[in-house]
Each structure stands twice: as structure tokens, then as C-alpha cells.
Short mmCIF file of C-alpha atoms in Angstrom, two decimals:
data_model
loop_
_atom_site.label_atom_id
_atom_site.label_comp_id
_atom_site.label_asym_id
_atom_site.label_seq_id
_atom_site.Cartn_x
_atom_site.Cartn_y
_atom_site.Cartn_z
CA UNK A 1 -89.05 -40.56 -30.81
CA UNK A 2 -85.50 -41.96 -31.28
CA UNK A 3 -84.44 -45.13 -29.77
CA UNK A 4 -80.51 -44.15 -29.65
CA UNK A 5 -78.94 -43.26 -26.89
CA UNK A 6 -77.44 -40.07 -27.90
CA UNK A 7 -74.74 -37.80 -26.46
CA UNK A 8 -77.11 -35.25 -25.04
CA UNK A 9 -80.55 -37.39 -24.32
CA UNK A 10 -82.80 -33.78 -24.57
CA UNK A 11 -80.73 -32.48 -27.64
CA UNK A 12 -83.18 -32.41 -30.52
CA UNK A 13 -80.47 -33.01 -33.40
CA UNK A 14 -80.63 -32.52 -37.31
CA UNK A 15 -80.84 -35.78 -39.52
CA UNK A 16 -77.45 -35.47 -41.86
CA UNK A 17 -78.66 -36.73 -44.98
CA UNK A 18 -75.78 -36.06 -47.38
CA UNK A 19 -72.38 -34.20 -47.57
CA UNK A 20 -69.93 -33.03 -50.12
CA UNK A 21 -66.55 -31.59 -50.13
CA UNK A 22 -66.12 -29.24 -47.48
CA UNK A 23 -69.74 -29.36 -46.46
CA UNK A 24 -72.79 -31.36 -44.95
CA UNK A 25 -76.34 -31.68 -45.66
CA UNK A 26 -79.27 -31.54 -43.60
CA UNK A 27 -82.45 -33.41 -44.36
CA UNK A 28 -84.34 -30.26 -44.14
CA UNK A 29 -82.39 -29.15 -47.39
CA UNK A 30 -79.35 -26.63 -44.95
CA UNK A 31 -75.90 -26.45 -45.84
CA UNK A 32 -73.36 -26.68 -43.68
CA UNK A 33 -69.48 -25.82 -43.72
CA UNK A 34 -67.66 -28.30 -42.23
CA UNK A 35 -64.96 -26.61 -40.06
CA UNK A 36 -64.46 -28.21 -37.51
CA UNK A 37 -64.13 -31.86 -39.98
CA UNK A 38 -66.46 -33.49 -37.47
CA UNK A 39 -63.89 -33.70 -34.79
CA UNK A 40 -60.48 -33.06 -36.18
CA UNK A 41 -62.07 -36.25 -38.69
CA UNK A 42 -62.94 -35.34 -42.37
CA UNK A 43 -59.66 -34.16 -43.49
CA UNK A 44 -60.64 -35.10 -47.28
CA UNK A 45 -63.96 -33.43 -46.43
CA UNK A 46 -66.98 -35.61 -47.56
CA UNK A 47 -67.82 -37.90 -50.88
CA UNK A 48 -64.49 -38.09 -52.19
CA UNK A 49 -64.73 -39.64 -55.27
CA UNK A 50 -61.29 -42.10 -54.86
CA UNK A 51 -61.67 -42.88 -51.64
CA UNK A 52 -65.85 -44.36 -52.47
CA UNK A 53 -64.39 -45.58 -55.34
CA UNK A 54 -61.54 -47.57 -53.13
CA UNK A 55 -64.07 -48.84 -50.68
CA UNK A 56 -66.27 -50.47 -53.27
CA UNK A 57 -63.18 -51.85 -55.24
CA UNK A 58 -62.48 -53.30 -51.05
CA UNK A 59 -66.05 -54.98 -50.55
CA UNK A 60 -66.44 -56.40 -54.13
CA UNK A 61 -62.96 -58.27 -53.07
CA UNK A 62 -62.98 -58.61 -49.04
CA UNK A 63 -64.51 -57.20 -46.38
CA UNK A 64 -63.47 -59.08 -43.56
CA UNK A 65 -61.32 -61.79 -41.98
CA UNK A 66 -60.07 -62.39 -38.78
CA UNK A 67 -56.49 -61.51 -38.01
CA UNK A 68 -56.06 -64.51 -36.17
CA UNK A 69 -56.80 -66.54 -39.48
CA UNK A 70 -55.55 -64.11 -42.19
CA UNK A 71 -53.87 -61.08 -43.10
CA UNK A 72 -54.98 -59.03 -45.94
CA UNK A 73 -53.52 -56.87 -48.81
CA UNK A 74 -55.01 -53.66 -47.51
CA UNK A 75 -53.62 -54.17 -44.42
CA UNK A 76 -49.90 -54.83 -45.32
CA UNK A 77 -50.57 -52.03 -48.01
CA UNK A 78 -51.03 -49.44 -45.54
CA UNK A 79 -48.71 -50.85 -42.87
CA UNK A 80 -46.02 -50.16 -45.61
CA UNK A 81 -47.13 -46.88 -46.30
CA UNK A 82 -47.21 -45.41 -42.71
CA UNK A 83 -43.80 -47.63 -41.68
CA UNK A 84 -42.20 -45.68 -44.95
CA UNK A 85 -43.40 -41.89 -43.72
CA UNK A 86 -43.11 -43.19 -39.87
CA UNK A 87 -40.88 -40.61 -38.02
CA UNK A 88 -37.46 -42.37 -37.44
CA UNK A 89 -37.02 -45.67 -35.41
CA UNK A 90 -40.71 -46.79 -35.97
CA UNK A 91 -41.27 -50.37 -37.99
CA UNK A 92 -44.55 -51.08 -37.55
CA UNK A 93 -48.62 -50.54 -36.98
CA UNK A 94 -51.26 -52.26 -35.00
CA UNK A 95 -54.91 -51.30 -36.57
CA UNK A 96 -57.54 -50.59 -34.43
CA UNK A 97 -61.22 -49.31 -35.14
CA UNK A 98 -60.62 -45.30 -33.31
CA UNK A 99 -58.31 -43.27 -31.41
CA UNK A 100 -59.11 -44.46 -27.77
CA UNK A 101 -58.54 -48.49 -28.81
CA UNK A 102 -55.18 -47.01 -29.79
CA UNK A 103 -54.03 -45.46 -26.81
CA UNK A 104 -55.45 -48.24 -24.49
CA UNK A 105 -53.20 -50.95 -26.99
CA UNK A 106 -50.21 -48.29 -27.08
CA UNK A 107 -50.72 -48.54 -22.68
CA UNK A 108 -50.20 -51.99 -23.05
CA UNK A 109 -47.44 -51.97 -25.36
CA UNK A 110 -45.72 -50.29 -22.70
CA UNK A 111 -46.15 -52.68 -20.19
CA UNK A 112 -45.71 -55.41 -21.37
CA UNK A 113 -42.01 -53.91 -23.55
CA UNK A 114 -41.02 -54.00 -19.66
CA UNK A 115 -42.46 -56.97 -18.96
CA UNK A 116 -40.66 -58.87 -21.61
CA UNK A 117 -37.43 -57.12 -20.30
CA UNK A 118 -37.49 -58.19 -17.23
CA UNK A 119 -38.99 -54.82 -15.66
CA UNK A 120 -42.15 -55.87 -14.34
CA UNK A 121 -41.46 -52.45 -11.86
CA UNK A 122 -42.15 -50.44 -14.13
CA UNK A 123 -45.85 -49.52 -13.88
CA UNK A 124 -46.17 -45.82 -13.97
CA UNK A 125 -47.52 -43.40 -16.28
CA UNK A 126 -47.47 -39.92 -16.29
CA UNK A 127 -49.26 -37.26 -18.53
CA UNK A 128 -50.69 -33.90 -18.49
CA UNK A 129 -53.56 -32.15 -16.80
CA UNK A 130 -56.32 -31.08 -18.97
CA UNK A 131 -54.79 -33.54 -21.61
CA UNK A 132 -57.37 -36.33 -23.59
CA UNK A 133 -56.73 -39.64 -24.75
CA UNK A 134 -59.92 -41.29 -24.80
CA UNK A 135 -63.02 -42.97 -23.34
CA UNK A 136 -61.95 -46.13 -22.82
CA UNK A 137 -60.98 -46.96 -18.87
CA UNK A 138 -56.75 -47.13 -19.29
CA UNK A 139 -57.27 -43.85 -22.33
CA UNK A 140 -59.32 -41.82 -19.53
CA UNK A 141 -57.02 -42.99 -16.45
CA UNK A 142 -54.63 -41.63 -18.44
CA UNK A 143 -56.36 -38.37 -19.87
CA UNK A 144 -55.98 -35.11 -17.19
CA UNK A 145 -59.33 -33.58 -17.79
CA UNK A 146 -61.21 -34.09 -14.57
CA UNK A 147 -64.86 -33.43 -15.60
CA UNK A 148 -64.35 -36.65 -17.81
CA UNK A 149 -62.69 -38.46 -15.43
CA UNK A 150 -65.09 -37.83 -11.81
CA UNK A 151 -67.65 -40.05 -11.95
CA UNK A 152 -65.53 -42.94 -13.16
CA UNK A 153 -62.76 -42.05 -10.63
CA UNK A 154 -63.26 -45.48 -8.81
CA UNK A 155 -63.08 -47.49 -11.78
CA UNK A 156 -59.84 -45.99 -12.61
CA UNK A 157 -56.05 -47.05 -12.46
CA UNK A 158 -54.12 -44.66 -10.79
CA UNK A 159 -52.13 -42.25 -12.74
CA UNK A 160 -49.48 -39.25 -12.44
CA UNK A 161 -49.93 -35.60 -14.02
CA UNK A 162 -47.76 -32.97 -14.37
CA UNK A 163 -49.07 -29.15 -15.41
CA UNK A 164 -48.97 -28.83 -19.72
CA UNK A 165 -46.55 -27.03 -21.72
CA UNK A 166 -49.97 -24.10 -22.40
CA UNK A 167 -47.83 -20.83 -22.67
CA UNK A 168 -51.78 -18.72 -22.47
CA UNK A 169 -52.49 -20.01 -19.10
CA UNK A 170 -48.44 -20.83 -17.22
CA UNK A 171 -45.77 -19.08 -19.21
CA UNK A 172 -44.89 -15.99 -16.50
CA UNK A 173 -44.91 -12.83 -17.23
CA UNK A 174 -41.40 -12.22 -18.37
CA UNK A 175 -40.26 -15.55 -18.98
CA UNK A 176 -38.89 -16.52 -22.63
CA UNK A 177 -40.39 -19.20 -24.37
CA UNK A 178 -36.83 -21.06 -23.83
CA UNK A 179 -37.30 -20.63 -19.88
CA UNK A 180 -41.09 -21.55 -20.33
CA UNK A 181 -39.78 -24.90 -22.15
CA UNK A 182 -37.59 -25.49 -19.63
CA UNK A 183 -39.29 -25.21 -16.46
CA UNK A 184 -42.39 -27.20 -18.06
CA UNK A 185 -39.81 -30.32 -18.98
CA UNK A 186 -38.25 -30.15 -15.99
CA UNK A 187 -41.88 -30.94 -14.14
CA UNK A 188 -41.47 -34.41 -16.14
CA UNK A 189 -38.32 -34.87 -14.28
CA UNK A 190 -39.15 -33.96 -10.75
CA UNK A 191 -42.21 -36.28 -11.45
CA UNK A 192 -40.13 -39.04 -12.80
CA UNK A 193 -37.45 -38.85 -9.75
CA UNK A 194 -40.43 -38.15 -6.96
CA UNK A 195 -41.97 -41.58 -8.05
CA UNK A 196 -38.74 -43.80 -8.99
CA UNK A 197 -37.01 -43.85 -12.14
CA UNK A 198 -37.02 -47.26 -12.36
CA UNK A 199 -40.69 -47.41 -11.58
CA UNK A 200 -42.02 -45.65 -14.58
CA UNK A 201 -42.87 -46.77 -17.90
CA UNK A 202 -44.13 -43.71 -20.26
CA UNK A 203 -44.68 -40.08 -20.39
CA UNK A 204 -48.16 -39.96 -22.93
CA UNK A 205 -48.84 -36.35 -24.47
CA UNK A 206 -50.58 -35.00 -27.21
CA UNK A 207 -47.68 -33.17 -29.55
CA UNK A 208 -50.51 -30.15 -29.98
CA UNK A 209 -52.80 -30.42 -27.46
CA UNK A 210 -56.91 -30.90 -28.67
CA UNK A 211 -60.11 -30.41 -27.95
CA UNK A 212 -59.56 -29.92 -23.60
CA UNK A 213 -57.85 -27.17 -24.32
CA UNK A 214 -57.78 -25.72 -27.92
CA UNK A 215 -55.14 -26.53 -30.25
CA UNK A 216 -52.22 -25.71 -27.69
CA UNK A 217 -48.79 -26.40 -29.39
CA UNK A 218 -45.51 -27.23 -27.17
CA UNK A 219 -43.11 -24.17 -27.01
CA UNK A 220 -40.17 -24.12 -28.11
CA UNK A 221 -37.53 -26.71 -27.58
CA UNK A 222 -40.09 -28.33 -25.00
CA UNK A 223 -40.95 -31.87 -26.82
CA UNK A 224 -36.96 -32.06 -26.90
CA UNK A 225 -36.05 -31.95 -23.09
CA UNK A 226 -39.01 -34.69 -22.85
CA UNK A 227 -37.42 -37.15 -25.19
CA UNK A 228 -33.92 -35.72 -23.62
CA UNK A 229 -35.47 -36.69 -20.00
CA UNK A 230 -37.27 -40.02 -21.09
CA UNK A 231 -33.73 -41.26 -22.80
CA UNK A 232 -32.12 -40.64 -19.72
CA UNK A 233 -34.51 -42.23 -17.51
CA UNK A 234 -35.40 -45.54 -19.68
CA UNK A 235 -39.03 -43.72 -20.23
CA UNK A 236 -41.26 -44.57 -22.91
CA UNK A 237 -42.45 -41.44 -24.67
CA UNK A 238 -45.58 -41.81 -26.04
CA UNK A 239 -47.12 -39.36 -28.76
CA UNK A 240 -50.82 -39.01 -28.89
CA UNK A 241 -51.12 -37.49 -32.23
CA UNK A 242 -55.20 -39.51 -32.78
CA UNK A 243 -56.61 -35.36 -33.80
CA UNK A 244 -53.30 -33.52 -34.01
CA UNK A 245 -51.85 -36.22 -36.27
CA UNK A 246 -51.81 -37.30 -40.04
CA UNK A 247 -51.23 -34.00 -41.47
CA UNK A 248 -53.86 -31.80 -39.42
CA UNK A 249 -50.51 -29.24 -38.81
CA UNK A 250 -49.34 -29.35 -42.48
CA UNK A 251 -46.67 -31.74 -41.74
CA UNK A 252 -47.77 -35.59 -41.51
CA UNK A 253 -47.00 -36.05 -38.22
CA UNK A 254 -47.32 -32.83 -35.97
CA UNK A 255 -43.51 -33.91 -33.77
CA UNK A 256 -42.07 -33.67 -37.36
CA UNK A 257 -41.46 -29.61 -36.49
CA UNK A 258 -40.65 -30.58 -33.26
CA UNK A 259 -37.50 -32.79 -34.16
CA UNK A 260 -38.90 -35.32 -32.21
CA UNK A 261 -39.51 -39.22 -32.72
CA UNK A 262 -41.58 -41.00 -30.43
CA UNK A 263 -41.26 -44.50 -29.12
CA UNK A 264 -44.96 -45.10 -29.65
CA UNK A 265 -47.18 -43.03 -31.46
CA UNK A 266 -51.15 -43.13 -31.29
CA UNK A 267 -53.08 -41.92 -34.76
CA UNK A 268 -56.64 -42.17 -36.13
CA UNK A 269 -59.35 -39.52 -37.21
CA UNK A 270 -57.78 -37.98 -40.23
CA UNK A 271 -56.03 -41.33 -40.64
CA UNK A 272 -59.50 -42.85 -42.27
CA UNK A 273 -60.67 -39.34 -43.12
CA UNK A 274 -64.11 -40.22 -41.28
CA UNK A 275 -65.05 -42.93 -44.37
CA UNK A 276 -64.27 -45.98 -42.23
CA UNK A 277 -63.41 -46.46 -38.40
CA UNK A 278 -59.98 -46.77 -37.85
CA UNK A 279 -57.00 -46.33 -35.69
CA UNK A 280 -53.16 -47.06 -35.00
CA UNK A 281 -50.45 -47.22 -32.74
CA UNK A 282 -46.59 -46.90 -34.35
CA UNK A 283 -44.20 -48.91 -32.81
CA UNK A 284 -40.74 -48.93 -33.00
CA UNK A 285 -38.18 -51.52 -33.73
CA UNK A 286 -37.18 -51.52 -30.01
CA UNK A 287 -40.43 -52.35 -28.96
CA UNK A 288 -41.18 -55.00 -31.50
CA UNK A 289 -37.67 -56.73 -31.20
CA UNK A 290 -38.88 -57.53 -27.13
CA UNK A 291 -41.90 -58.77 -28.16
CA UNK A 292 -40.19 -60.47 -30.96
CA UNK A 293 -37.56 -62.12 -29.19
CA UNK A 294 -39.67 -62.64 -26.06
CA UNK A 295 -43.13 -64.10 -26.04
CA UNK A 296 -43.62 -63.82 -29.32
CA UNK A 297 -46.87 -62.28 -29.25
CA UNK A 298 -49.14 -59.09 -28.33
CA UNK A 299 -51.06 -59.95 -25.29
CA UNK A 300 -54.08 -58.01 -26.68
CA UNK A 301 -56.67 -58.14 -29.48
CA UNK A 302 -60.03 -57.48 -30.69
CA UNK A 303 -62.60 -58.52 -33.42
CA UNK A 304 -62.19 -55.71 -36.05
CA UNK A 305 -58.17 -55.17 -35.50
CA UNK A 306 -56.72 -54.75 -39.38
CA UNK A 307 -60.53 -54.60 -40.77
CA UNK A 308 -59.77 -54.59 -44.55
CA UNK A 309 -62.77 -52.09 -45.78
CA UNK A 310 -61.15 -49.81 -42.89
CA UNK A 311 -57.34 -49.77 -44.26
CA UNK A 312 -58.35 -49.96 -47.99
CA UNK A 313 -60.34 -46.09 -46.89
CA UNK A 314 -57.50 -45.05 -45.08
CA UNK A 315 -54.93 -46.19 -47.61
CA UNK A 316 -56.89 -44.10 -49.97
CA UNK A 317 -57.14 -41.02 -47.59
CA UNK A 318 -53.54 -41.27 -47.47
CA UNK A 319 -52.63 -41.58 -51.37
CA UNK A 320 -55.33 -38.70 -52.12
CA UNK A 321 -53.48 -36.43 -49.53
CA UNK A 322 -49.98 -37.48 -51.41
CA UNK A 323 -51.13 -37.68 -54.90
CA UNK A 324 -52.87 -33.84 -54.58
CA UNK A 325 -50.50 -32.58 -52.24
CA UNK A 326 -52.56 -31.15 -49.78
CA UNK A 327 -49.72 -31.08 -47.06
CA UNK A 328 -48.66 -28.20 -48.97
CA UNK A 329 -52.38 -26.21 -48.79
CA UNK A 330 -52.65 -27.51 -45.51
CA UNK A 331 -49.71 -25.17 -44.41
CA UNK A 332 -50.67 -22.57 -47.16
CA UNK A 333 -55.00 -22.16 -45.83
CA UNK A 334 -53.64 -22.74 -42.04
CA UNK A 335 -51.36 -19.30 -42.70
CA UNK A 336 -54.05 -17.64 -44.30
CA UNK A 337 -56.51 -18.93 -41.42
CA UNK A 338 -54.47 -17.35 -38.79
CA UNK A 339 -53.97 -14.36 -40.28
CA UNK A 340 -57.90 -13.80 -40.98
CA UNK A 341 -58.46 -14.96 -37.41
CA UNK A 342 -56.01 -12.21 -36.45
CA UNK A 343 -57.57 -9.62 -38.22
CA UNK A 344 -60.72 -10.17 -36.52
CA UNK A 345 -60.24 -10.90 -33.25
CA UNK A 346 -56.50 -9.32 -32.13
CA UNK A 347 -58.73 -6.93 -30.89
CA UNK A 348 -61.73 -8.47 -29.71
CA UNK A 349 -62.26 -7.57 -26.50
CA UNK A 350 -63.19 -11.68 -25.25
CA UNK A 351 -61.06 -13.30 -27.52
CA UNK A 352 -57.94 -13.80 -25.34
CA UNK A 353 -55.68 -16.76 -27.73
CA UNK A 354 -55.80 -17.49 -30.91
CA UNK A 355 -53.65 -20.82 -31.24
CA UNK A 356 -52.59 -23.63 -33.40
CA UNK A 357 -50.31 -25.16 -35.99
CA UNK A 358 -51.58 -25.48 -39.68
CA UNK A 359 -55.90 -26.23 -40.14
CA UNK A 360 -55.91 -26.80 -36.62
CA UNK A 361 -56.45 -24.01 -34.94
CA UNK A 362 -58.42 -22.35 -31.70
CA UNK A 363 -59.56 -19.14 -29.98
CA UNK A 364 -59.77 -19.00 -26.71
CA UNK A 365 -62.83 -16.86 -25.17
CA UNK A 366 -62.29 -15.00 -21.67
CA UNK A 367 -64.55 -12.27 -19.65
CA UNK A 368 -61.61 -10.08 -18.96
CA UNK A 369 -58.84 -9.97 -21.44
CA UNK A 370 -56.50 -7.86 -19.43
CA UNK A 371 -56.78 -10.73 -16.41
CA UNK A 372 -57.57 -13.44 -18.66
CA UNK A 373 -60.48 -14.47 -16.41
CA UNK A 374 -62.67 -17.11 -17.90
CA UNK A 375 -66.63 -17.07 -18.31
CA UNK A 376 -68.66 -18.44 -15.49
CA UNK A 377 -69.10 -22.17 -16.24
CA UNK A 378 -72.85 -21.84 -15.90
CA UNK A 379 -73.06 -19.65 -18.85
CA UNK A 380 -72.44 -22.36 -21.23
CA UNK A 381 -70.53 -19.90 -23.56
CA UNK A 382 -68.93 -22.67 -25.79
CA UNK A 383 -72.76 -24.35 -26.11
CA UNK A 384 -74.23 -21.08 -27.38
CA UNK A 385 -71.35 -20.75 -29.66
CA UNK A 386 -71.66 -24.05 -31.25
CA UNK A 387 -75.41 -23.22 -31.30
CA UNK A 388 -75.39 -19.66 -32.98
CA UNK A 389 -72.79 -21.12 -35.48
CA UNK A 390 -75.22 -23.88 -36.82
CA UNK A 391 -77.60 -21.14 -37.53
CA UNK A 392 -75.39 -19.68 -39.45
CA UNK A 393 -74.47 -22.83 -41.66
CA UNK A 394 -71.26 -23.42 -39.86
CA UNK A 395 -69.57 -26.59 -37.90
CA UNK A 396 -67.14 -25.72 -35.23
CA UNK A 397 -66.09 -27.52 -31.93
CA UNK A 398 -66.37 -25.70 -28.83
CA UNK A 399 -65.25 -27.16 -25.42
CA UNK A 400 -65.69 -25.48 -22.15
CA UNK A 401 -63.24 -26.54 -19.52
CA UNK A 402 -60.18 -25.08 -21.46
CA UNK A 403 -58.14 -24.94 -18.49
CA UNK A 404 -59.60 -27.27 -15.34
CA UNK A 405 -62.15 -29.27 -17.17
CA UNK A 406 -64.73 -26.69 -15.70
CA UNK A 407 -63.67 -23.54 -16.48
CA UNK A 408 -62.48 -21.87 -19.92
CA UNK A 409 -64.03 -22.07 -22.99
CA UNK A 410 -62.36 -22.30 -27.02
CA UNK A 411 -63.65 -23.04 -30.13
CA UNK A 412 -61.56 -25.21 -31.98
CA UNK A 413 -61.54 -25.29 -36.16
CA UNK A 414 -59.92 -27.88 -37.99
CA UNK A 415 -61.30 -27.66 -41.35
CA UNK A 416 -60.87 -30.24 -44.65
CA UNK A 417 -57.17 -29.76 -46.19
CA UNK A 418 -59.40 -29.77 -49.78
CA UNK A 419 -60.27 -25.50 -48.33
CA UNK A 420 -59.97 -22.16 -50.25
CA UNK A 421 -59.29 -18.88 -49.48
CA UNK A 422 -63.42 -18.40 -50.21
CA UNK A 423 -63.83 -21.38 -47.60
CA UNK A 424 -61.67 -19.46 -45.07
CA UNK A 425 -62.79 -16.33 -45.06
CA UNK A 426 -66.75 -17.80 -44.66
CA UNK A 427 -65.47 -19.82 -41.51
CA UNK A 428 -63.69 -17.07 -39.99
CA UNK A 429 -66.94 -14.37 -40.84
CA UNK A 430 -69.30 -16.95 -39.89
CA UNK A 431 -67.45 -17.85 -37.00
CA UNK A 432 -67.24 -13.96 -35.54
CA UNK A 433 -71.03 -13.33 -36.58
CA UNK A 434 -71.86 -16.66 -33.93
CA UNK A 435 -69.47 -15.69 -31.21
CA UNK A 436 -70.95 -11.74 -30.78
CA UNK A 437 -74.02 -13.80 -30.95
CA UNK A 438 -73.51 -15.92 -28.30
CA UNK A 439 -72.12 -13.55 -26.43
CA UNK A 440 -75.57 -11.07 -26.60
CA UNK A 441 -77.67 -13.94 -25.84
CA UNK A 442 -74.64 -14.63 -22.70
CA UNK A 443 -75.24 -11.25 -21.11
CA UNK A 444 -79.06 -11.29 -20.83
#
């Protein structure tokens, strides 16, 4: 009998007892390919020599002090190293322990730049529907997928969404991408106008949209007539990049091939590569000059902010990826991913999307192809995936919800950027063998 409260409290679960490279290790003796890396996590898969070796080099030296006492070299070492790749305008980082601290800090960046302008009106935020950004109460207020969000509904601030740039599921029949791009950004504005210009203080989306709805990237010059509409409105835009981010797409940051900079940018997961907890927000010089030359200070905090064992990981995640180039297989493997996922499913009669950008990449699984209609929710067709997979030795990430929080289902891979062609092709056959499988077992 276990005494942790886990995810699913009936869920009988494996005991990982070891991993290396692009798989993990059962204690029963199974292999398993990692391909989903966790959750968008183990981009340097698992047991990375430099990065164990860089973590005992940390705790023979430090492994903790309190920021409000000390800084530390691993901190300013990787503060320097993410300012120096940072897309333009960005100066610094605030290090957090995970993805969801960084988007509630990032929330409060934004109110309180406002604040120390003078703009205390300026309240609002608006995202996406079916978007995530987190557990925490201001990350899930924020987030637009509604099964997350119901039962906590009255604990919630209140929040604005507008429909997401998801081509699959709202580009019309007919309609360019360019017209697609265009309608979608112009939803920002109509928001922005119907609540007050002056009364909002960010637009928050994921550049390639995650695990709610599979890997969905913006279209076309979409991400461009946001910043366009945020400039012209004295919005905030703030990128959630925490599992798109950090090289996932095969460029460092995902907005990169966008053309886009952000005015805050949220990052974690393949940040620390899944060897220590960590997270961050990227700032830019506006936003630290208020503080700056206002109050002086961040009007937020807590214990394990700038943990040294966590930056010296990530700081050695981050050299690794530089050193071995792995931006460049990144791009080369996510090609070769699509194409294989192409050539066995473009004609698959329930696979109705295959999307992504680089290792991060989805199909989405439908009843009717023709109509697009999704699976009945009760059918748990992303559970039986997941399920059939792990027979199978395979690690994927399938969500149901893809496009209301309770209907739709994807898988989502995002696989270690360390991955062959041999790796590929296994996740991709592995991957087809568990979804026919699931959806036998589905039908009965």
C-alpha cells in the first residue's frame, strides 16, 4: 500500500528504478522509450554523464542559500547565459522551482510594471481557450481549459479568453492561412477594445500550443498582429514557452520562427532537462527599469527562488545542448519524425492532424475524418492509448479534451533531442501498433 497521494488514487503504477539516454527502467527489469520526455521534460534524455557530473561538482561546493542573504555563481552563470540567447529586449531571469511558479511570478510582473507606472487600471488578462499555464490559482485563472478549471471556478480571479489560433478545428473552409491569421488576431483586438484598452495588462499564450490541445503552432503571420495589437494598445504580451520552449521546436525559443519577442517570457521543463526543478520568467529591460526606478523591488518571493543545485543542472542542460549541437538534430529527427508520422497515418482513417514544430509533435484522433467528429468522451481513447503504448515499451502523452477540455483526444510526442533515426522509427511503429490497439479494445 502506498502512502502518496498520487495523480490517479486507483492507478496501480510501475516503480521507475533507473533510466538511460532515451529510455527508462522499470523495477520489474522493462524498457521503456521515452517519447514523450516525461512531459515535454527530459530533453537530454536520462543519466547524462555532464550534467551528474555538474550537479555533484554543485553540492560538494553549495547547495543552498537564501536569495535574500546571497546570490550564487550558478545563478548569475545561467542568468548570463539565457540574457545572452534571450530573444531581443529581454535583460534578465527570475528562477523559480517549475513552469506554473513562473507564470504566476510573470502575472505579477505584469501588475505590478503598471502599478509602478502609475496604471493601477490596468488589471485584465486575456488568453486562449483550451490554452494551459499551470496549477497554481493565478496559472489556472489564466489557463482556458475548463475541465481543469470547474471545480476551482470559485476560487478563481476572473479572466478573458478569446478562441486559439488552431487552424484543425477554426480555419474555414476556404480561408488562407493569411485570412485565418488575421481574423484570429483580430479576436485579441475586439477583446482588448470590448473591455478597455486602458484596462488591460497582458495577452498570455503559449507560442505552440501543448498538451490541451496537441502541439498546435500559430499560423502564419499570427504571433505578429498580436505583438502588432499589444504595441498599439500598451499590452503586455506574454509568451508561455514552459513545454514549447528551450529548444523543443529546434530553435531555442519556439517565437524565434515567429519573428516575435515577447515582453515576458515563461520557460522551464527542458530548461533543467528533468535533473533538477526549475523554472523562469524573462523580463525585459522595460519591465525591470519600472521596477528599478520605482520601488526598487519584486513584490514576490519564495524559499527555493535561484536554488543553486537547480541552475548549476540547468546551466549544464544548456551547455550540453550548445556544446553537441543538438538544435541542429532537433530540427533534423523532428523532419524525419513528421515525415514517418505521415507515412503512417496520412491515411489512417482516425488520425485526423498530425501537428507540430521540431520533436514536438501530435496526432490528433477523430471518429469521422471526413467531419472531424471527435470520440465520445466516455471512451477514454487517449487513456487506452497511453495504456496499449506502455505495453509496448513506449512513453507518450495523450490528453483528451483536445478541443473543449472534454472532447478530442491527441497524443503528443516530444522525444529527447539526443534521438536517431532507429529511435524514430520505433516511436512512430510502436506508436501505430498502440493506437489500432486502443482503438480494437474502443469498439468492443
Amino acid at each position: 500500500m502506498t502512502h502518496i497521494l498520487h495523480r490517479q488514487i486507483h492507478a496501480t503504477l510501475p516503480v521507475a528504478s533507473g533510466g538511460k539516454g532515451i529510455e527508462l527502467f522499470d523495477a520489474d527489469g522493462r524498457a521503456y522509450i521515452d517519447a514523450s520526455g516525461g512531459a515535454a521534460v527530459s530533453c537530454l534524455g536520462h543519466g547524462h554523464p555532464d550534467v551528474l557530473a555538474a550537479m555533484h561538482r554543485q553540492a560538494d561546493t553549495l547547495a543552498y542559500a537564501h536569495t535574500s542573504f546571497f546570490t550564487s555563481e550558478a545563478a548569475e552563470a545561467l542568468a548570463d547565459r539565457l540574457v545572452a540567447d534571450a530573444p531581443a529586449g529581454i535583460s534578465h531571469a527570475y528562477f523559480v522551482s517549475g513552469g506554473s511558479e513562473a507564470v504566476e511570478a510573470a502575472l505579477k510582473m505584469a501588475r505590478q510594471y503598471f502599478v509602478e507606472l502609475g496604471k493601477p487600471q490596468r488589471r485584465n488578462i486575456i488568453a486562449r481557450r483550451q490554452s494551459y499555464h499551470g496549477n497554481t490559482l493565478g496559472a489556472l485563472a489564466t489557463g482556458g481549459n475548463e475541465w481543469r478549471r470547474a471545480q476551482f471556478r470559485p476560487l478563481l480571479i476572473d479572466t478573458h479568453h478569446i478562441d486559439p489560433c488552431f487552424a484543425y478545428r477554426y480555419q474555414q473552409a476556404g480561408e488562407t492561412d493569411e485570412d485565418y491569421a488575421r481574423r484570429a488576431a483580430q479576436a485579441l483586438e475586439d477583446k482588448i477594445l470590448e473591455l478597455g484598452p486602458e484596462t488591460v495588462m497582458a495577452f498570455v499564450a503559449e507560442t505552440v500550443v501543448g498538451a490541451t490541445a496537441g502541439a498546435v503552432p500559430p499560423v502564419a503571420d499570427y504571433l505578429r498582429r498580436v505583438r502588432e495589437i499589444c504595441d498599439r494598445h500598451g499590452v503586455l504580451l506574454l509568451l508561455d514557452e514552459v513545454m514549447c520552449g528551450m529548444g523543443r521546436t529546434g530553435t531555442l525559443h519556439a517565437c524565434e520562427q515567429d519573428g516575435v519577442a515577447p515582453d515576458l517570457m515563461t520557460i522551464a521543463k527542458g530548461l533543467g532537462g528533468g535533473y533538477q526543478p526549475i523554472g523562469a520568467v524573462l523580463l525585459s529591460r522595460k519591465i525591470f527599469d519600472a521596477f528599478a526606478s520605482g520601488s526598487g523591488l519584486f513584490q514576490h518571493g519564495h524559499t527555493y527562488i535561484c536554488h543553486p543545485m537547480a541552475c548549476a543542472a540547468a546551466l549544464a542542460v544548456q551547455e550540453v545542448i550548445a556544446r553537441d549541437t543538438l538544435l541542429d538534430n532537433v530540427k533534423a529527427m523532428g523532419a524525419h519524425l513528421a515525415r514517418r508520422l505521415g507515412e503512417r497515418f496520412d491515411n489512417h482513417a482516425n488520425v485526423g492532424d498530425i501537428r507540430g514544430r521540431g520533436l514536438f509533435m501530435a496526432v490528433e484522433l477523430v471518429e469521422d475524418r471526413s467531419t472531424r467528429l471527435p470520440f465520445d468522451p466516455k471512451r477514454k481513447l487517449h487513456a487506452r492509448v497511453k495504456k496499449e503504448a506502455m505495453v509496448r515499451g513506449l512513453l507518450v502523452y495523450p490528453m483528451g479534451g483536445t478541443i473543449d477540455g472534454i472532447k478530442g483526444d491527441h497524443v503528443l510526442l516530444a522525444p529527447p533531442f539526443i534521438c536517431d533515426v532507429p529511435a524514430i522509427d520505433a516511436i512512430v511503429e510502436r506508436l501505430g501498433d498502440a493506437i489500432d490497439a486502443a482503438l480494437r479494445t474502443a469498439s468492443n
